[in-house]
Short mmCIF file of N, CA and C in Angstrom, two decimals:
data_model
loop_
_atom_site.label_atom_id
_atom_site.label_comp_id
_atom_site.label_asym_id
_atom_site.label_seq_id
_atom_site.Cartn_x
_atom_site.Cartn_y
_atom_site.Cartn_z
N MET K 26 -28.23 167.04 -40.83
CA MET K 26 -29.06 167.26 -39.67
C MET K 26 -28.55 166.39 -38.54
N ALA K 27 -28.34 166.95 -37.36
CA ALA K 27 -27.87 166.20 -36.21
C ALA K 27 -28.98 165.30 -35.68
N LYS K 28 -28.58 164.11 -35.27
CA LYS K 28 -29.56 163.19 -34.71
C LYS K 28 -29.82 163.56 -33.26
N SER K 29 -31.04 163.34 -32.81
CA SER K 29 -31.41 163.65 -31.44
C SER K 29 -30.77 162.67 -30.46
N ASP K 30 -30.83 162.98 -29.18
CA ASP K 30 -30.30 162.15 -28.11
C ASP K 30 -31.15 160.88 -27.97
N PRO K 31 -30.55 159.69 -28.10
CA PRO K 31 -31.34 158.47 -27.99
C PRO K 31 -31.67 158.07 -26.54
N GLY K 32 -31.11 158.78 -25.56
CA GLY K 32 -31.42 158.48 -24.17
C GLY K 32 -30.73 157.24 -23.63
N LEU K 33 -29.64 156.80 -24.27
CA LEU K 33 -28.91 155.62 -23.82
C LEU K 33 -27.88 155.98 -22.75
N PRO K 34 -27.51 155.03 -21.89
CA PRO K 34 -26.46 155.29 -20.91
C PRO K 34 -25.13 155.60 -21.62
N ALA K 35 -24.22 156.21 -20.89
CA ALA K 35 -22.90 156.58 -21.44
C ALA K 35 -22.22 155.37 -22.06
N GLY K 36 -21.61 155.57 -23.23
CA GLY K 36 -20.89 154.51 -23.92
C GLY K 36 -21.73 153.72 -24.91
N TRP K 37 -23.05 153.86 -24.84
CA TRP K 37 -23.94 153.11 -25.74
C TRP K 37 -24.36 153.98 -26.91
N GLU K 38 -24.55 153.35 -28.06
CA GLU K 38 -25.04 154.05 -29.25
C GLU K 38 -25.96 153.13 -30.04
N VAL K 39 -26.76 153.73 -30.90
CA VAL K 39 -27.62 152.95 -31.79
C VAL K 39 -26.87 152.79 -33.10
N ARG K 40 -26.76 151.56 -33.56
CA ARG K 40 -26.15 151.25 -34.85
C ARG K 40 -27.18 150.52 -35.70
N HIS K 41 -26.86 150.30 -36.96
CA HIS K 41 -27.80 149.65 -37.87
C HIS K 41 -27.20 148.36 -38.42
N SER K 42 -27.93 147.26 -38.27
CA SER K 42 -27.51 145.97 -38.79
C SER K 42 -27.89 145.89 -40.27
N ASN K 43 -26.90 145.75 -41.13
CA ASN K 43 -27.19 145.62 -42.56
C ASN K 43 -27.79 144.27 -42.89
N SER K 44 -27.41 143.23 -42.15
CA SER K 44 -27.94 141.90 -42.45
C SER K 44 -29.41 141.77 -42.06
N LYS K 45 -29.81 142.39 -40.96
CA LYS K 45 -31.20 142.29 -40.51
C LYS K 45 -32.01 143.55 -40.83
N ASN K 46 -31.33 144.60 -41.30
CA ASN K 46 -31.98 145.87 -41.61
C ASN K 46 -32.74 146.40 -40.39
N LEU K 47 -32.10 146.31 -39.23
CA LEU K 47 -32.67 146.78 -37.97
C LEU K 47 -31.62 147.53 -37.16
N PRO K 48 -32.06 148.48 -36.36
CA PRO K 48 -31.12 149.11 -35.43
C PRO K 48 -30.83 148.17 -34.25
N TYR K 49 -29.63 148.33 -33.68
CA TYR K 49 -29.27 147.59 -32.47
C TYR K 49 -28.45 148.51 -31.59
N TYR K 50 -28.11 148.04 -30.38
CA TYR K 50 -27.41 148.86 -29.40
C TYR K 50 -25.99 148.34 -29.24
N PHE K 51 -25.01 149.25 -29.22
CA PHE K 51 -23.61 148.87 -29.17
C PHE K 51 -22.88 149.72 -28.14
N ASN K 52 -22.05 149.05 -27.31
CA ASN K 52 -21.22 149.74 -26.33
C ASN K 52 -19.79 149.67 -26.84
N SER K 53 -19.23 150.81 -27.22
CA SER K 53 -17.90 150.82 -27.82
C SER K 53 -16.80 150.45 -26.82
N ALA K 54 -17.00 150.71 -25.53
CA ALA K 54 -15.98 150.37 -24.53
C ALA K 54 -15.91 148.86 -24.29
N SER K 55 -17.07 148.22 -24.09
CA SER K 55 -17.09 146.78 -23.79
C SER K 55 -17.22 145.92 -25.04
N ARG K 56 -17.53 146.54 -26.17
CA ARG K 56 -17.76 145.86 -27.45
C ARG K 56 -19.01 144.99 -27.41
N GLU K 57 -19.89 145.22 -26.44
CA GLU K 57 -21.14 144.45 -26.33
C GLU K 57 -22.15 145.00 -27.33
N SER K 58 -22.86 144.10 -27.99
CA SER K 58 -23.97 144.51 -28.85
C SER K 58 -25.20 143.72 -28.43
N ARG K 59 -26.36 144.34 -28.60
CA ARG K 59 -27.60 143.70 -28.19
C ARG K 59 -28.77 144.31 -28.94
N TRP K 60 -29.87 143.53 -29.03
CA TRP K 60 -31.07 144.01 -29.72
C TRP K 60 -31.94 144.83 -28.79
N GLU K 61 -31.90 144.54 -27.49
CA GLU K 61 -32.72 145.28 -26.52
C GLU K 61 -31.87 146.40 -25.91
N PRO K 62 -32.49 147.51 -25.53
CA PRO K 62 -31.72 148.62 -24.95
C PRO K 62 -31.13 148.24 -23.60
N PRO K 63 -29.97 148.81 -23.27
CA PRO K 63 -29.36 148.52 -21.98
C PRO K 63 -30.15 149.14 -20.83
N SER K 64 -29.95 148.60 -19.62
CA SER K 64 -30.64 149.17 -18.46
C SER K 64 -30.13 150.59 -18.26
N GLY K 65 -31.00 151.43 -17.75
CA GLY K 65 -30.66 152.84 -17.56
C GLY K 65 -31.03 153.71 -18.74
N THR K 66 -31.66 153.11 -19.76
CA THR K 66 -32.09 153.87 -20.94
C THR K 66 -33.31 154.73 -20.60
N ASP K 67 -33.33 155.96 -21.06
CA ASP K 67 -34.50 156.83 -20.94
C ASP K 67 -35.44 156.43 -22.08
N THR K 68 -36.48 155.66 -21.76
CA THR K 68 -37.33 155.09 -22.81
C THR K 68 -38.11 156.13 -23.58
N GLU K 69 -38.46 157.24 -22.96
CA GLU K 69 -39.18 158.29 -23.69
C GLU K 69 -38.28 158.92 -24.76
N LYS K 70 -37.03 159.20 -24.40
CA LYS K 70 -36.07 159.75 -25.38
C LYS K 70 -35.81 158.74 -26.50
N LEU K 71 -35.70 157.44 -26.11
CA LEU K 71 -35.43 156.41 -27.11
C LEU K 71 -36.60 156.29 -28.09
N LYS K 72 -37.84 156.33 -27.59
CA LYS K 72 -39.01 156.26 -28.47
C LYS K 72 -38.99 157.40 -29.48
N ALA K 73 -38.71 158.62 -29.00
CA ALA K 73 -38.67 159.78 -29.91
C ALA K 73 -37.54 159.63 -30.92
N TYR K 74 -36.38 159.18 -30.46
CA TYR K 74 -35.23 159.00 -31.34
C TYR K 74 -35.53 157.97 -32.43
N MET K 75 -36.13 156.82 -32.03
CA MET K 75 -36.43 155.77 -33.00
C MET K 75 -37.47 156.23 -34.01
N ALA K 76 -38.47 156.96 -33.56
CA ALA K 76 -39.49 157.46 -34.48
C ALA K 76 -38.87 158.42 -35.49
N GLN K 77 -37.92 159.22 -35.06
CA GLN K 77 -37.29 160.21 -35.94
C GLN K 77 -36.26 159.58 -36.88
N ASN K 78 -35.49 158.61 -36.37
CA ASN K 78 -34.35 158.11 -37.13
C ASN K 78 -34.47 156.71 -37.68
N HIS K 79 -35.46 155.96 -37.25
CA HIS K 79 -35.59 154.58 -37.72
C HIS K 79 -37.03 154.27 -38.10
N SER K 80 -37.67 155.19 -38.77
CA SER K 80 -39.04 154.99 -39.22
C SER K 80 -39.03 154.39 -40.61
N ALA K 81 -40.20 154.16 -41.17
CA ALA K 81 -40.32 153.48 -42.47
C ALA K 81 -39.54 154.17 -43.57
N SER K 82 -39.41 155.49 -43.52
CA SER K 82 -38.72 156.19 -44.60
C SER K 82 -37.23 155.83 -44.65
N SER K 83 -36.68 155.27 -43.55
CA SER K 83 -35.27 154.89 -43.55
C SER K 83 -35.05 153.40 -43.76
N ILE K 84 -36.11 152.66 -44.04
CA ILE K 84 -36.01 151.22 -44.21
C ILE K 84 -35.89 150.87 -45.69
N ARG K 85 -34.92 150.00 -46.00
CA ARG K 85 -34.75 149.58 -47.39
C ARG K 85 -35.95 148.77 -47.86
N GLN K 86 -36.33 148.93 -49.09
CA GLN K 86 -37.42 148.14 -49.67
C GLN K 86 -36.80 147.10 -50.59
N ASP K 87 -36.34 145.99 -50.00
CA ASP K 87 -35.70 144.94 -50.78
C ASP K 87 -36.71 144.17 -51.61
N GLY K 88 -36.30 143.73 -52.75
CA GLY K 88 -37.16 142.88 -53.56
C GLY K 88 -37.33 141.53 -52.87
N LEU K 89 -38.47 140.94 -53.00
CA LEU K 89 -38.74 139.66 -52.34
C LEU K 89 -38.93 138.56 -53.37
N GLY K 90 -38.46 137.39 -53.04
CA GLY K 90 -38.61 136.24 -53.93
C GLY K 90 -39.97 135.60 -53.75
N PRO K 91 -40.17 134.45 -54.38
CA PRO K 91 -41.46 133.76 -54.26
C PRO K 91 -41.70 133.31 -52.82
N ASN K 92 -42.93 133.47 -52.37
CA ASN K 92 -43.30 133.11 -51.00
C ASN K 92 -44.58 132.30 -50.99
N GLU K 93 -44.61 131.29 -51.82
CA GLU K 93 -45.81 130.47 -51.93
C GLU K 93 -46.18 129.86 -50.58
N GLY K 94 -47.46 129.96 -50.22
CA GLY K 94 -47.94 129.42 -48.96
C GLY K 94 -47.66 130.29 -47.77
N LYS K 95 -47.07 131.43 -48.00
CA LYS K 95 -46.73 132.34 -46.90
C LYS K 95 -47.55 133.61 -47.01
N ILE K 96 -47.68 134.28 -45.87
CA ILE K 96 -48.34 135.58 -45.84
C ILE K 96 -47.36 136.57 -45.23
N ARG K 97 -47.69 137.84 -45.37
CA ARG K 97 -46.88 138.88 -44.75
C ARG K 97 -47.79 139.66 -43.82
N ALA K 98 -47.28 139.94 -42.64
CA ALA K 98 -48.10 140.66 -41.66
C ALA K 98 -47.23 141.59 -40.83
N SER K 99 -47.90 142.58 -40.27
CA SER K 99 -47.30 143.48 -39.30
C SER K 99 -48.10 143.34 -38.02
N HIS K 100 -47.48 143.73 -36.91
CA HIS K 100 -48.24 143.66 -35.66
C HIS K 100 -47.79 144.74 -34.70
N LEU K 101 -48.62 144.96 -33.71
CA LEU K 101 -48.32 145.84 -32.60
C LEU K 101 -48.49 144.97 -31.36
N LEU K 102 -47.45 144.85 -30.55
CA LEU K 102 -47.45 143.99 -29.37
C LEU K 102 -47.38 144.84 -28.11
N VAL K 103 -48.25 144.56 -27.16
CA VAL K 103 -48.15 145.15 -25.83
C VAL K 103 -47.93 143.99 -24.85
N LYS K 104 -46.76 144.01 -24.21
CA LYS K 104 -46.43 142.97 -23.24
C LYS K 104 -46.98 143.34 -21.86
N HIS K 105 -47.03 142.35 -20.99
CA HIS K 105 -47.44 142.56 -19.60
C HIS K 105 -46.51 141.74 -18.71
N ARG K 106 -46.64 141.91 -17.42
CA ARG K 106 -45.70 141.26 -16.50
C ARG K 106 -45.73 139.73 -16.56
N ASP K 107 -46.81 139.15 -17.08
CA ASP K 107 -46.88 137.70 -17.21
C ASP K 107 -46.50 137.20 -18.60
N SER K 108 -46.04 138.10 -19.47
CA SER K 108 -45.55 137.69 -20.80
C SER K 108 -44.33 136.80 -20.63
N ARG K 109 -44.06 135.98 -21.64
CA ARG K 109 -42.94 135.04 -21.50
C ARG K 109 -41.60 135.74 -21.33
N ARG K 110 -41.46 136.96 -21.82
CA ARG K 110 -40.25 137.77 -21.61
C ARG K 110 -40.70 139.20 -21.35
N PRO K 111 -40.94 139.55 -20.09
CA PRO K 111 -41.53 140.86 -19.78
C PRO K 111 -40.53 142.02 -19.80
N SER K 112 -39.89 142.21 -20.97
CA SER K 112 -39.03 143.37 -21.20
C SER K 112 -39.05 143.65 -22.70
N SER K 113 -38.66 144.86 -23.05
CA SER K 113 -38.65 145.23 -24.47
C SER K 113 -37.71 146.39 -24.68
N TRP K 114 -37.60 146.83 -25.93
CA TRP K 114 -36.78 148.00 -26.24
C TRP K 114 -37.34 149.24 -25.57
N ARG K 115 -38.63 149.24 -25.25
CA ARG K 115 -39.28 150.39 -24.63
C ARG K 115 -39.10 150.42 -23.12
N GLU K 116 -39.09 149.24 -22.50
CA GLU K 116 -39.03 149.14 -21.04
C GLU K 116 -38.18 147.94 -20.64
N ALA K 117 -37.19 148.16 -19.78
CA ALA K 117 -36.32 147.07 -19.34
C ALA K 117 -37.09 146.04 -18.52
N GLU K 118 -38.04 146.50 -17.71
CA GLU K 118 -38.87 145.60 -16.91
C GLU K 118 -40.32 146.04 -17.04
N ILE K 119 -41.12 145.20 -17.62
CA ILE K 119 -42.54 145.52 -17.82
C ILE K 119 -43.32 145.05 -16.60
N THR K 120 -44.04 145.99 -15.98
CA THR K 120 -44.75 145.69 -14.73
C THR K 120 -46.27 145.80 -14.88
N ARG K 121 -46.75 146.21 -16.07
CA ARG K 121 -48.21 146.36 -16.22
C ARG K 121 -48.90 145.00 -16.17
N SER K 122 -50.15 145.01 -15.72
CA SER K 122 -50.94 143.78 -15.66
C SER K 122 -51.45 143.43 -17.06
N LYS K 123 -51.95 142.21 -17.18
CA LYS K 123 -52.54 141.78 -18.45
C LYS K 123 -53.73 142.65 -18.80
N ASP K 124 -54.56 143.00 -17.80
CA ASP K 124 -55.72 143.87 -18.05
C ASP K 124 -55.29 145.25 -18.52
N GLU K 125 -54.21 145.78 -17.95
CA GLU K 125 -53.70 147.09 -18.40
C GLU K 125 -53.19 147.00 -19.84
N ALA K 126 -52.51 145.89 -20.17
CA ALA K 126 -52.03 145.69 -21.54
C ALA K 126 -53.20 145.61 -22.51
N LYS K 127 -54.26 144.87 -22.11
CA LYS K 127 -55.44 144.77 -22.97
C LYS K 127 -56.09 146.13 -23.18
N ALA K 128 -56.18 146.92 -22.12
CA ALA K 128 -56.77 148.26 -22.25
C ALA K 128 -55.95 149.12 -23.22
N MET K 129 -54.63 149.00 -23.16
CA MET K 129 -53.76 149.76 -24.08
C MET K 129 -54.00 149.32 -25.52
N ILE K 130 -54.04 148.01 -25.76
CA ILE K 130 -54.19 147.51 -27.14
C ILE K 130 -55.57 147.84 -27.68
N VAL K 131 -56.60 147.81 -26.84
CA VAL K 131 -57.95 148.19 -27.27
C VAL K 131 -57.98 149.66 -27.67
N ALA K 132 -57.27 150.51 -26.92
CA ALA K 132 -57.20 151.94 -27.27
C ALA K 132 -56.48 152.13 -28.60
N HIS K 133 -55.40 151.37 -28.83
CA HIS K 133 -54.70 151.44 -30.12
C HIS K 133 -55.62 150.97 -31.26
N GLU K 134 -56.37 149.90 -31.01
CA GLU K 134 -57.30 149.39 -32.02
C GLU K 134 -58.32 150.46 -32.38
N ALA K 135 -58.84 151.17 -31.39
CA ALA K 135 -59.83 152.23 -31.65
C ALA K 135 -59.23 153.32 -32.52
N ARG K 136 -57.98 153.70 -32.26
CA ARG K 136 -57.32 154.75 -33.06
C ARG K 136 -57.14 154.28 -34.51
N ILE K 137 -56.84 153.00 -34.69
CA ILE K 137 -56.67 152.46 -36.05
C ILE K 137 -58.01 152.42 -36.77
N ARG K 138 -59.02 151.90 -36.10
CA ARG K 138 -60.34 151.75 -36.74
C ARG K 138 -61.02 153.08 -37.05
N ASN K 139 -60.75 154.12 -36.25
CA ASN K 139 -61.37 155.41 -36.55
C ASN K 139 -60.53 156.25 -37.51
N GLY K 140 -59.42 155.69 -38.01
CA GLY K 140 -58.60 156.36 -39.01
C GLY K 140 -57.62 157.38 -38.45
N GLU K 141 -57.51 157.44 -37.15
CA GLU K 141 -56.60 158.41 -36.51
C GLU K 141 -55.14 158.07 -36.75
N ALA K 142 -54.83 156.78 -36.83
CA ALA K 142 -53.45 156.32 -37.03
C ALA K 142 -53.48 154.95 -37.70
N SER K 143 -52.37 154.60 -38.34
CA SER K 143 -52.25 153.25 -38.91
C SER K 143 -51.55 152.36 -37.89
N LEU K 144 -51.68 151.05 -38.07
CA LEU K 144 -50.98 150.13 -37.20
C LEU K 144 -49.48 150.38 -37.27
N GLY K 145 -48.96 150.58 -38.47
CA GLY K 145 -47.53 150.84 -38.63
C GLY K 145 -47.07 152.10 -37.92
N ASP K 146 -47.89 153.16 -38.00
CA ASP K 146 -47.54 154.41 -37.30
C ASP K 146 -47.45 154.17 -35.80
N LEU K 147 -48.42 153.47 -35.25
CA LEU K 147 -48.43 153.21 -33.80
C LEU K 147 -47.32 152.24 -33.39
N ALA K 148 -47.05 151.25 -34.22
CA ALA K 148 -46.04 150.24 -33.87
C ALA K 148 -44.68 150.87 -33.62
N VAL K 149 -44.32 151.90 -34.38
CA VAL K 149 -43.00 152.52 -34.27
C VAL K 149 -42.70 152.97 -32.84
N THR K 150 -43.69 153.52 -32.15
CA THR K 150 -43.44 154.02 -30.79
C THR K 150 -44.14 153.23 -29.69
N GLU K 151 -45.14 152.42 -30.04
CA GLU K 151 -45.95 151.76 -29.00
C GLU K 151 -45.77 150.26 -28.90
N SER K 152 -45.17 149.61 -29.88
CA SER K 152 -45.03 148.15 -29.85
C SER K 152 -43.85 147.73 -28.99
N ASP K 153 -44.04 146.67 -28.22
CA ASP K 153 -42.97 146.11 -27.40
C ASP K 153 -42.12 145.10 -28.16
N CYS K 154 -42.36 144.92 -29.44
CA CYS K 154 -41.58 144.01 -30.27
C CYS K 154 -40.50 144.80 -31.01
N SER K 155 -39.35 144.18 -31.22
CA SER K 155 -38.29 144.87 -31.96
C SER K 155 -38.69 145.16 -33.40
N SER K 156 -39.76 144.51 -33.90
CA SER K 156 -40.25 144.82 -35.25
C SER K 156 -40.82 146.23 -35.33
N ALA K 157 -40.96 146.90 -34.19
CA ALA K 157 -41.43 148.30 -34.18
C ALA K 157 -40.55 149.14 -35.09
N ARG K 158 -39.27 148.80 -35.16
CA ARG K 158 -38.32 149.55 -35.99
C ARG K 158 -38.65 149.45 -37.47
N LYS K 159 -39.47 148.45 -37.81
CA LYS K 159 -39.89 148.24 -39.21
C LYS K 159 -41.40 148.43 -39.33
N ARG K 160 -41.96 149.31 -38.48
CA ARG K 160 -43.39 149.58 -38.48
C ARG K 160 -44.20 148.31 -38.19
N GLY K 161 -43.61 147.40 -37.41
CA GLY K 161 -44.29 146.18 -37.03
C GLY K 161 -44.19 145.06 -38.04
N ASP K 162 -43.51 145.28 -39.16
CA ASP K 162 -43.44 144.29 -40.24
C ASP K 162 -42.67 143.06 -39.80
N LEU K 163 -43.31 141.91 -39.90
CA LEU K 163 -42.69 140.63 -39.56
C LEU K 163 -42.19 139.88 -40.79
N GLY K 164 -42.38 140.47 -41.95
CA GLY K 164 -41.98 139.80 -43.18
C GLY K 164 -42.93 138.66 -43.52
N PHE K 165 -42.49 137.79 -44.42
CA PHE K 165 -43.31 136.65 -44.84
C PHE K 165 -43.09 135.48 -43.88
N PHE K 166 -44.15 134.77 -43.58
CA PHE K 166 -44.04 133.56 -42.76
C PHE K 166 -45.11 132.58 -43.17
N GLY K 167 -44.82 131.33 -42.90
CA GLY K 167 -45.76 130.27 -43.24
C GLY K 167 -46.35 129.65 -41.99
N ARG K 168 -47.09 128.57 -42.19
CA ARG K 168 -47.69 127.84 -41.07
C ARG K 168 -46.57 127.27 -40.18
N SER K 169 -46.85 127.20 -38.90
CA SER K 169 -45.94 126.63 -37.89
C SER K 169 -44.69 127.47 -37.64
N GLU K 170 -44.70 128.72 -38.06
CA GLU K 170 -43.55 129.60 -37.81
C GLU K 170 -43.82 130.61 -36.70
N MET K 171 -45.07 130.77 -36.33
CA MET K 171 -45.46 131.71 -35.27
C MET K 171 -46.23 130.96 -34.20
N GLN K 172 -46.46 131.62 -33.06
CA GLN K 172 -47.30 131.02 -32.04
C GLN K 172 -48.68 130.75 -32.64
N LYS K 173 -49.29 129.64 -32.24
CA LYS K 173 -50.53 129.18 -32.87
C LYS K 173 -51.62 130.23 -32.90
N GLU K 174 -51.86 130.91 -31.77
CA GLU K 174 -52.93 131.91 -31.72
C GLU K 174 -52.66 133.04 -32.72
N PHE K 175 -51.40 133.44 -32.80
CA PHE K 175 -51.00 134.50 -33.73
C PHE K 175 -51.18 134.03 -35.17
N GLU K 176 -50.67 132.84 -35.46
CA GLU K 176 -50.77 132.28 -36.81
C GLU K 176 -52.22 132.14 -37.25
N ASP K 177 -53.05 131.58 -36.39
CA ASP K 177 -54.45 131.39 -36.75
C ASP K 177 -55.13 132.72 -37.08
N ALA K 178 -54.88 133.73 -36.27
CA ALA K 178 -55.49 135.04 -36.51
C ALA K 178 -54.95 135.67 -37.79
N ALA K 179 -53.63 135.60 -38.00
CA ALA K 179 -53.02 136.22 -39.18
C ALA K 179 -53.50 135.57 -40.47
N PHE K 180 -53.55 134.23 -40.51
CA PHE K 180 -53.97 133.53 -41.72
C PHE K 180 -55.47 133.70 -41.98
N ALA K 181 -56.25 134.04 -40.96
CA ALA K 181 -57.70 134.26 -41.15
C ALA K 181 -58.00 135.62 -41.77
N LEU K 182 -57.03 136.53 -41.72
CA LEU K 182 -57.24 137.88 -42.27
C LEU K 182 -57.04 137.89 -43.78
N LYS K 183 -57.72 138.82 -44.44
CA LYS K 183 -57.46 139.11 -45.85
C LYS K 183 -56.46 140.26 -45.89
N PRO K 184 -55.66 140.38 -46.96
CA PRO K 184 -54.73 141.50 -47.05
C PRO K 184 -55.44 142.84 -46.81
N GLY K 185 -54.84 143.66 -45.95
CA GLY K 185 -55.41 144.96 -45.60
C GLY K 185 -56.27 144.94 -44.34
N GLU K 186 -56.65 143.74 -43.87
CA GLU K 186 -57.48 143.66 -42.67
C GLU K 186 -56.62 143.69 -41.41
N VAL K 187 -57.22 144.24 -40.33
CA VAL K 187 -56.58 144.29 -39.02
C VAL K 187 -57.41 143.44 -38.06
N SER K 188 -56.73 142.62 -37.29
CA SER K 188 -57.41 141.74 -36.33
C SER K 188 -57.96 142.55 -35.16
N HIS K 189 -58.77 141.86 -34.36
CA HIS K 189 -59.10 142.38 -33.04
C HIS K 189 -57.97 141.91 -32.13
N VAL K 190 -58.10 142.05 -30.84
CA VAL K 190 -57.04 141.67 -29.90
C VAL K 190 -56.76 140.17 -29.98
N VAL K 191 -55.48 139.83 -30.08
CA VAL K 191 -55.02 138.44 -30.11
C VAL K 191 -54.07 138.24 -28.93
N GLU K 192 -54.36 137.24 -28.10
CA GLU K 192 -53.52 136.94 -26.94
C GLU K 192 -52.60 135.77 -27.24
N THR K 193 -51.30 135.95 -26.90
CA THR K 193 -50.33 134.86 -27.00
C THR K 193 -49.48 134.89 -25.74
N ALA K 194 -48.54 133.96 -25.64
CA ALA K 194 -47.61 133.94 -24.50
C ALA K 194 -46.73 135.19 -24.49
N SER K 195 -46.59 135.86 -25.63
CA SER K 195 -45.77 137.06 -25.71
C SER K 195 -46.47 138.30 -25.18
N GLY K 196 -47.80 138.31 -25.22
CA GLY K 196 -48.57 139.47 -24.80
C GLY K 196 -49.84 139.58 -25.62
N VAL K 197 -50.30 140.81 -25.82
CA VAL K 197 -51.50 141.03 -26.63
C VAL K 197 -51.12 141.79 -27.89
N HIS K 198 -51.72 141.39 -29.01
CA HIS K 198 -51.34 141.91 -30.31
C HIS K 198 -52.54 142.45 -31.08
N LEU K 199 -52.23 143.35 -32.01
CA LEU K 199 -53.09 143.65 -33.15
C LEU K 199 -52.28 143.22 -34.36
N ILE K 200 -52.89 142.56 -35.31
CA ILE K 200 -52.19 142.04 -36.48
C ILE K 200 -52.82 142.63 -37.73
N GLU K 201 -51.98 143.09 -38.65
CA GLU K 201 -52.46 143.54 -39.95
C GLU K 201 -51.82 142.67 -41.01
N ARG K 202 -52.66 141.98 -41.78
CA ARG K 202 -52.11 141.19 -42.88
C ARG K 202 -51.85 142.16 -44.02
N THR K 203 -50.62 142.16 -44.52
CA THR K 203 -50.24 143.08 -45.58
C THR K 203 -50.18 142.41 -46.95
N GLU K 204 -49.88 141.12 -46.98
CA GLU K 204 -49.84 140.39 -48.26
C GLU K 204 -50.25 138.95 -48.03
#
């Protein structure tokens, strides 16, 4: 089956990192590689391409070792213009206000809570974090490895629970503790 157009500028392609198990962007002419899409990317085409070609069904399920004292969580991040890095794989320059980002995340939360979609389903196309490629999965982490507000919210959840809106310097999040 032919892959759809990823909407990248000429010379750019999506490749897969075996070490990180994530897609990245590569320019064969300049030999440049990067985790964020290059400027000039059609973000709507890229979102559709990533959902089709880099969803959970294409992610390896590696065995995990002992993770004592650690939890595993997924998240959906919506950045705003005042985020510490207001760009993402979805948008080269994020211009939405913090209030607009909060409204978006509240709408995503409503869809999750009413059973319309899972956090992982939404993260693939709606999260501004590169973990979107892994359905928002951040893997295992312990204390002092994440921003304090994020860590406090994630560790307060029981496995299977989804947080309400969590604000950090990165933007606004929904967090699902998975393990």
